[in-house]
mmCIF file of C-alpha atoms in Angstrom:
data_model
loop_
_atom_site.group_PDB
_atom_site.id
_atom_site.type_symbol
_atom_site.label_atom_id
_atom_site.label_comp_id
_atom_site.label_asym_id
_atom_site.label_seq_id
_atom_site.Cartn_x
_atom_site.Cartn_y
_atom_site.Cartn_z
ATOM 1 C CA UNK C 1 78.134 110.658 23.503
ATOM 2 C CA UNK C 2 82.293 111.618 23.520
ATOM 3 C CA UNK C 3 82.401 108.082 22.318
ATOM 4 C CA UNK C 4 80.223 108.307 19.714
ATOM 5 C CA UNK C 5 81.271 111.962 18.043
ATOM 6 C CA UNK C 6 85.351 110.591 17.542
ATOM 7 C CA UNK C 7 84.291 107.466 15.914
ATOM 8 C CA UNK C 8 82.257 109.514 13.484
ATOM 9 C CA UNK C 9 84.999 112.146 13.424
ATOM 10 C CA UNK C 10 87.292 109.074 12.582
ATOM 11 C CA UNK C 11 84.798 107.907 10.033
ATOM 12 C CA UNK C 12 84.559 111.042 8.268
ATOM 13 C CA UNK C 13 88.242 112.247 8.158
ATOM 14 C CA UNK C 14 88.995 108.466 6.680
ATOM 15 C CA UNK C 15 86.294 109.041 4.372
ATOM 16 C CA UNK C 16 87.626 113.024 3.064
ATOM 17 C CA UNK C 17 91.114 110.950 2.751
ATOM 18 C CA UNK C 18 89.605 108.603 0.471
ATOM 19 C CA UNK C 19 87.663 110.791 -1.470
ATOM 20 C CA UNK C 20 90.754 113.607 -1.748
ATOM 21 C CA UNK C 21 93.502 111.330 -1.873
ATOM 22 C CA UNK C 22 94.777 111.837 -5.438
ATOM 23 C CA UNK C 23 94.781 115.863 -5.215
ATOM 24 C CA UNK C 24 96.554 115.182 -1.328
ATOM 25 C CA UNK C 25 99.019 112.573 -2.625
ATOM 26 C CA UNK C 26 99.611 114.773 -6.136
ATOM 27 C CA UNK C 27 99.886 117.833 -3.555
ATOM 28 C CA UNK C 28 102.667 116.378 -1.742
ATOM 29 C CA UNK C 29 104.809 114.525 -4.423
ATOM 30 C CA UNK C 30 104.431 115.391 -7.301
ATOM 31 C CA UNK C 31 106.655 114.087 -10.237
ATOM 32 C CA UNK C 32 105.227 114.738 -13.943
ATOM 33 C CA UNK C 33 105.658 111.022 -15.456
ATOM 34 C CA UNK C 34 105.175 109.526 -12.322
ATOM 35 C CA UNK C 35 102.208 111.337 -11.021
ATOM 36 C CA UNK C 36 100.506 111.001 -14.650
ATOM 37 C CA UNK C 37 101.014 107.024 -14.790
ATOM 38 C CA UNK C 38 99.765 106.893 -10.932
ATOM 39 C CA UNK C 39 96.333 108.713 -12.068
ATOM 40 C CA UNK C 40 95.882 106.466 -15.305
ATOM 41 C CA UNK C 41 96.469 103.473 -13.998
ATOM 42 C CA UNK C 42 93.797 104.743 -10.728
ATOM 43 C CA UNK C 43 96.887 103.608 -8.142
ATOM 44 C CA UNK C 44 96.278 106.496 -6.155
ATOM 45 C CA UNK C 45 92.982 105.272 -5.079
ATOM 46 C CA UNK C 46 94.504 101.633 -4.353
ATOM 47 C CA UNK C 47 97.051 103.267 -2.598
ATOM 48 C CA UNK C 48 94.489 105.056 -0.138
ATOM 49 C CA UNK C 49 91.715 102.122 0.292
ATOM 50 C CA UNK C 50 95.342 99.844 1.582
ATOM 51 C CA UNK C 51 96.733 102.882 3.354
ATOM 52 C CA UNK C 52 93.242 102.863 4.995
ATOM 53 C CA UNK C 53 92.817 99.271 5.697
ATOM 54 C CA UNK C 54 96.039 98.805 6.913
ATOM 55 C CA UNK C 55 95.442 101.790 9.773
ATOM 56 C CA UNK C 56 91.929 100.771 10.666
ATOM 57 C CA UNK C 57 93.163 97.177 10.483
ATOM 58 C CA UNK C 58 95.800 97.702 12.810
ATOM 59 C CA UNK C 59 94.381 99.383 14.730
ATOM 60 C CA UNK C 60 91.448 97.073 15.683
ATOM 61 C CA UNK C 61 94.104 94.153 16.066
ATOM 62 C CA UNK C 62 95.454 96.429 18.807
ATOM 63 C CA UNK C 63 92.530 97.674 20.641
ATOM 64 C CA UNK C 64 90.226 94.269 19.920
ATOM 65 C CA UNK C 65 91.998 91.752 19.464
ATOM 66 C CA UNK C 66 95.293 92.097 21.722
ATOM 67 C CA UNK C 67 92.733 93.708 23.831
ATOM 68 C CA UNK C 68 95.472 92.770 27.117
ATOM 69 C CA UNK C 69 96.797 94.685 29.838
ATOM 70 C CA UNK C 70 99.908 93.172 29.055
ATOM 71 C CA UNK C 71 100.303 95.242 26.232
ATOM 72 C CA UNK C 72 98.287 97.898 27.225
ATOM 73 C CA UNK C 73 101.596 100.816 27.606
ATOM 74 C CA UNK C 74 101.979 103.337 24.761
ATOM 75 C CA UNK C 75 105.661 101.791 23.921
ATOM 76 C CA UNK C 76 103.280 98.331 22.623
ATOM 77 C CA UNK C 77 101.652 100.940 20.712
ATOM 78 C CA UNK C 78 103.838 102.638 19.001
ATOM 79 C CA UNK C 79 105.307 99.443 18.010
ATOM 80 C CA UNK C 80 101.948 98.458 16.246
ATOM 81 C CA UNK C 81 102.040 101.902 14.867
ATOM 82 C CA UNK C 82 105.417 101.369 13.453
ATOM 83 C CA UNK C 83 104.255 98.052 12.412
ATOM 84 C CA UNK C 84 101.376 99.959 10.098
ATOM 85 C CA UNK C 85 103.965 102.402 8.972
ATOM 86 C CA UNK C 86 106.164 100.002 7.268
ATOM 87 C CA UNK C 87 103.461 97.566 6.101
ATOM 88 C CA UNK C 88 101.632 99.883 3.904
ATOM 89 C CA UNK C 89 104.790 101.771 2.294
ATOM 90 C CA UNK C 90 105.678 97.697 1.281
ATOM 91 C CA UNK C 91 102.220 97.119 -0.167
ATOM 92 C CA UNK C 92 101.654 100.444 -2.185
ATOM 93 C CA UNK C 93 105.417 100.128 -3.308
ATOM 94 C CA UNK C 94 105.190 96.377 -3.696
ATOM 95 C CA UNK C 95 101.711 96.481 -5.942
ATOM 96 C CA UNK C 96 102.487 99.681 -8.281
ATOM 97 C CA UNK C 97 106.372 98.422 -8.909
ATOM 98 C CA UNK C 98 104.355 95.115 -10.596
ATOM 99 C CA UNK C 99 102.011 97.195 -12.618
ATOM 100 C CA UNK C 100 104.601 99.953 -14.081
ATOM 101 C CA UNK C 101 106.864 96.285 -14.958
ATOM 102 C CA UNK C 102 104.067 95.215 -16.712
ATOM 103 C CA UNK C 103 103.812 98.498 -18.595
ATOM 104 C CA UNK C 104 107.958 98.486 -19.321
ATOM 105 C CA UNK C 105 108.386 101.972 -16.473
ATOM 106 C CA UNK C 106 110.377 102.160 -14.322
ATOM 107 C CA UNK C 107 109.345 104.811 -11.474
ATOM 108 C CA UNK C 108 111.202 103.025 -8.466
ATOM 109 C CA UNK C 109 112.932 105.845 -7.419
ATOM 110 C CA UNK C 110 109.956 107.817 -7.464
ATOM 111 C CA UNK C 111 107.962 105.380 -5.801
ATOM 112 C CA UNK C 112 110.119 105.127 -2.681
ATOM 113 C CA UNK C 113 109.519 108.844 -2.497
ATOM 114 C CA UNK C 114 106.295 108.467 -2.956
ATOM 115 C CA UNK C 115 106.189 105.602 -0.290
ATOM 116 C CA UNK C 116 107.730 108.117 2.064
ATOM 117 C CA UNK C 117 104.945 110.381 1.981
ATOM 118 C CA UNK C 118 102.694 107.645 2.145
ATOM 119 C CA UNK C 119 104.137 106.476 5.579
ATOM 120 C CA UNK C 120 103.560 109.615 6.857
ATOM 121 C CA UNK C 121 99.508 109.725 5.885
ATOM 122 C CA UNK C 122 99.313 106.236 7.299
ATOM 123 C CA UNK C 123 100.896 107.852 11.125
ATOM 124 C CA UNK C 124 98.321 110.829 10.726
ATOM 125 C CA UNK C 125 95.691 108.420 9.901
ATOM 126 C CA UNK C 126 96.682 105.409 12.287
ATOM 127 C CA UNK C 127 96.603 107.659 15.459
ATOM 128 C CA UNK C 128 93.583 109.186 13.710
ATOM 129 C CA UNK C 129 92.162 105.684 14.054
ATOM 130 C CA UNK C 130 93.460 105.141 17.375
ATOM 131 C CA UNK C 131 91.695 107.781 19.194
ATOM 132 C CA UNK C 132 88.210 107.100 17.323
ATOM 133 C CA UNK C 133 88.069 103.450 18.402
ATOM 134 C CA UNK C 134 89.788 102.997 21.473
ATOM 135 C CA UNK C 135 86.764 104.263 23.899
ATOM 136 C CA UNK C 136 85.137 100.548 23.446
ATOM 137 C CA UNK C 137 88.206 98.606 24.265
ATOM 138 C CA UNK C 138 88.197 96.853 27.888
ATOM 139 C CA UNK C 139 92.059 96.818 28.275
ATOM 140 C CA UNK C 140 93.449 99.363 25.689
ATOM 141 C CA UNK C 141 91.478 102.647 25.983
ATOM 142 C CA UNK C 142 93.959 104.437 27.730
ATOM 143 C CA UNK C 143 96.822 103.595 25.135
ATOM 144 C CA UNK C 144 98.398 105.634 24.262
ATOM 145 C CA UNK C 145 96.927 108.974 26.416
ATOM 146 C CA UNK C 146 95.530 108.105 29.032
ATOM 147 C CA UNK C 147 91.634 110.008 29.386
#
């Protein structure tokens, strides 16, 4: 039942990010030009469906997939968690830099700010992740508190 309710609680706060992620992201950096081109061109939304891959992602790779009591110690998972933190700044900085080029802006100072604030959603909603899903791996459930 325990099980059950933080997979759903997981489910649901992933879902409110998705849903609320422009007014959260425009809440916590907010730059005129920048923010304005972000919500025309609908970036925030691709920047919260990768942020949200990437932490789900991760984190199955951890708990199902390494799935070993070799690298079953919170140290192996933080370094997965710092592994998510740095992969989604690089994709929402990576795939907005392309489409401002293509529109002649240049926001990349803005963007690594922006990025910044996006690494921190994707630690909130990595460990977020964590403790939904880990109750169903064999090796990995303890990781990284154990019950």
């Amino acid at each position: 039942m325990k099980k059950g309710m933080f997979l759903v609680a997981g489910a649901v706060i992933t879902l409110l990010y998705l849903l609320l992620g422009t007014p959260l992201y425009e809440a916590l950096y907010y730059e005129r030009e920048f923010s304005n081109e972000m919500y025309n061109e609908n970036l925030y939304l691709t920047v919260s469906i990768v942020t949200t891959l990437v932490a789900w992602g991760f984190a199955g790779i951890y708990y199902y997939v390494v799935n070993s009591v070799s690298f079953s110690r919170w140290y192996h998972w933080l370094i997965v968690l710092i592994a998510a933190c740095i992969a989604a700044p690089l994709i929402n900085f990576a795939y907005p830099v392309s489409i401002f080029k293509g529109l002649g802006y240049d926001f990349s100072a803005q963007l690594f700010s922006f990025c910044m604030v996006d690494l921190a959603i994707e630690a909130i909603l990595f460990i977020v992740v964590s403790f939904s899903i880990r109750w169903w791996s064999s090796n990995c459930r303890h990781t990284p508190i154990p019950e």
